[in-house]
Amino acid sequence: MPETDRSETAPPERYSHGHHESVLRTHSWRTVQNSAGYLLPHLAAGQRVLDVGCGPGTITVDLAPRVAPGEVVGIDSEADVVEQAQALATDSGLRNVRFSVGDVYALDFPDDSFDVVHAHQVMQHLARPVDAMREMRRVLKPGGILAVRDVIYGSTSWYPALPALDLWLASMRAVMLGNGAFPDAGRSLKAWARHAGFHSIESSATMWCFATDAERDWWGSSWAERALESSFAAQAIETGVATLSDLQEISEGWRYWAADADGWLGMPHGEIIATK
């Protein structure tokens, strides 16, 4: 049986990462090229695009010139993050992109409003991903596409073998599961889309890879901070998933990994293009 929506008795949704500066720093690295390359062949001038769970808006803003003069709308549940995204758009001088606070389960748009609905690293945080996809399908025009990409945390791999990173992965997955989320969402996207009413679905997979000195320093330093300062840390301690000593070990492990010239990390992602 495929992973599907949580039951009504599941814990309420809670965002596992939070919005600490170290989290938004990693989110701001994302572009269409490094995080939505599978969508590129499907973009065309004049399309209207909805970016669900846009975060700080770097992917959203990157989509805008690719579909101009079409409009791109980014929504996120956090008002502060939406404000940051709008500032990025303003600074970029783009006039065909806008942002607002929104709810993926109750999108504030009429039926058949968009040519493309895009969601990156969103489904993994939802307790009801099929309901969310049904709502995204509702606002798609006939023939429009849903483009979704999510990580498969359980298949993340790294070198060298470090117990501290084993502890990180186990803790991250436990926190997410406790929040009613799906840490391996990328492998379930096709199944969820079918349950949501899509019949034409293209599946693919790509990987984030961090191996150069700069990549390791950026990713490792970010997670060394996130392990102690972000909402993940608070939730891990609050729920008994990890102790402060555990989190300190995780943080030190990331710094050790980042400093190792042989260090390598790969994070696989599942992707779908589903046509209405």
Short mmCIF file of N, CA and C in Angstrom, two decimals, residues 149 151-159 165 168-169 206-211 215-216 219 254 257 263-269:
data_model
loop_
_atom_site.label_atom_id
_atom_site.label_comp_id
_atom_site.label_asym_id
_atom_site.label_seq_id
_atom_site.Cartn_x
_atom_site.Cartn_y
_atom_site.Cartn_z
N ARG A 149 8.23 18.34 -6.58
CA ARG A 149 9.52 17.70 -6.29
C ARG A 149 9.72 17.64 -4.78
N VAL A 151 12.13 15.53 -1.48
CA VAL A 151 13.28 14.72 -1.09
C VAL A 151 12.84 13.33 -0.63
N ILE A 152 13.77 12.39 -0.66
CA ILE A 152 13.61 11.06 -0.06
C ILE A 152 14.71 10.96 1.00
N TYR A 153 14.42 11.46 2.20
CA TYR A 153 15.45 11.55 3.24
C TYR A 153 16.10 10.21 3.54
N GLY A 154 15.28 9.14 3.54
CA GLY A 154 15.79 7.83 3.90
C GLY A 154 16.86 7.31 2.97
N SER A 155 16.96 7.89 1.78
CA SER A 155 17.97 7.45 0.81
C SER A 155 19.16 8.41 0.73
N THR A 156 19.21 9.38 1.61
CA THR A 156 20.35 10.29 1.65
C THR A 156 21.61 9.51 2.02
N SER A 157 22.70 9.82 1.35
CA SER A 157 23.96 9.09 1.57
C SER A 157 25.11 10.07 1.65
N TRP A 158 26.15 9.69 2.39
CA TRP A 158 27.29 10.60 2.55
C TRP A 158 28.57 9.81 2.79
N TYR A 159 29.65 10.53 2.61
CA TYR A 159 31.00 10.02 2.91
C TYR A 159 31.77 11.16 3.58
N LEU A 165 26.08 11.90 11.71
CA LEU A 165 25.13 12.13 10.62
C LEU A 165 24.06 11.06 10.59
N TRP A 168 21.75 12.47 12.96
CA TRP A 168 21.01 13.57 12.32
C TRP A 168 19.84 13.04 11.51
N LEU A 169 20.10 12.05 10.65
CA LEU A 169 19.05 11.55 9.77
C LEU A 169 17.93 10.90 10.58
N THR A 206 16.05 13.24 -9.46
CA THR A 206 17.34 13.92 -9.54
C THR A 206 17.91 14.01 -8.13
N MET A 207 19.15 14.47 -8.04
CA MET A 207 19.83 14.50 -6.75
C MET A 207 20.51 15.83 -6.52
N TRP A 208 20.41 16.32 -5.30
CA TRP A 208 21.31 17.38 -4.87
C TRP A 208 22.60 16.71 -4.44
N CYS A 209 23.72 17.25 -4.87
CA CYS A 209 25.03 16.71 -4.51
C CYS A 209 25.91 17.83 -3.99
N PHE A 210 26.49 17.64 -2.81
CA PHE A 210 27.38 18.62 -2.21
C PHE A 210 28.74 17.96 -2.00
N ALA A 211 29.73 18.42 -2.74
CA ALA A 211 31.03 17.76 -2.71
C ALA A 211 32.21 18.72 -2.74
N GLU A 215 30.64 23.92 -1.51
CA GLU A 215 29.35 23.27 -1.26
C GLU A 215 29.29 22.66 0.13
N ARG A 216 30.38 21.99 0.53
CA ARG A 216 30.39 21.37 1.86
C ARG A 216 30.36 22.42 2.96
N TRP A 219 26.63 23.91 3.02
CA TRP A 219 25.62 22.99 3.54
C TRP A 219 25.95 22.56 4.97
N TRP A 254 28.50 17.72 11.45
CA TRP A 254 28.39 18.47 10.20
C TRP A 254 29.64 19.32 9.95
N TRP A 257 32.35 16.94 8.78
CA TRP A 257 32.10 16.54 7.39
C TRP A 257 32.48 17.67 6.42
N GLY A 263 34.80 14.72 1.66
CA GLY A 263 33.38 14.71 1.99
C GLY A 263 32.48 14.80 0.77
N TRP A 264 31.41 14.05 0.82
CA TRP A 264 30.42 13.99 -0.28
C TRP A 264 29.06 13.71 0.32
N LEU A 265 28.01 14.31 -0.24
CA LEU A 265 26.66 14.02 0.21
C LEU A 265 25.71 14.10 -0.97
N GLY A 266 24.80 13.13 -1.05
CA GLY A 266 23.79 13.12 -2.10
C GLY A 266 22.40 12.97 -1.51
N MET A 267 21.48 13.82 -1.95
CA MET A 267 20.09 13.78 -1.49
C MET A 267 19.17 13.55 -2.67
N PRO A 268 18.61 12.35 -2.83
CA PRO A 268 17.74 12.07 -3.98
C PRO A 268 16.36 12.68 -3.82
N HIS A 269 15.77 13.06 -4.95
CA HIS A 269 14.44 13.65 -4.97
C HIS A 269 13.59 12.96 -6.04
#
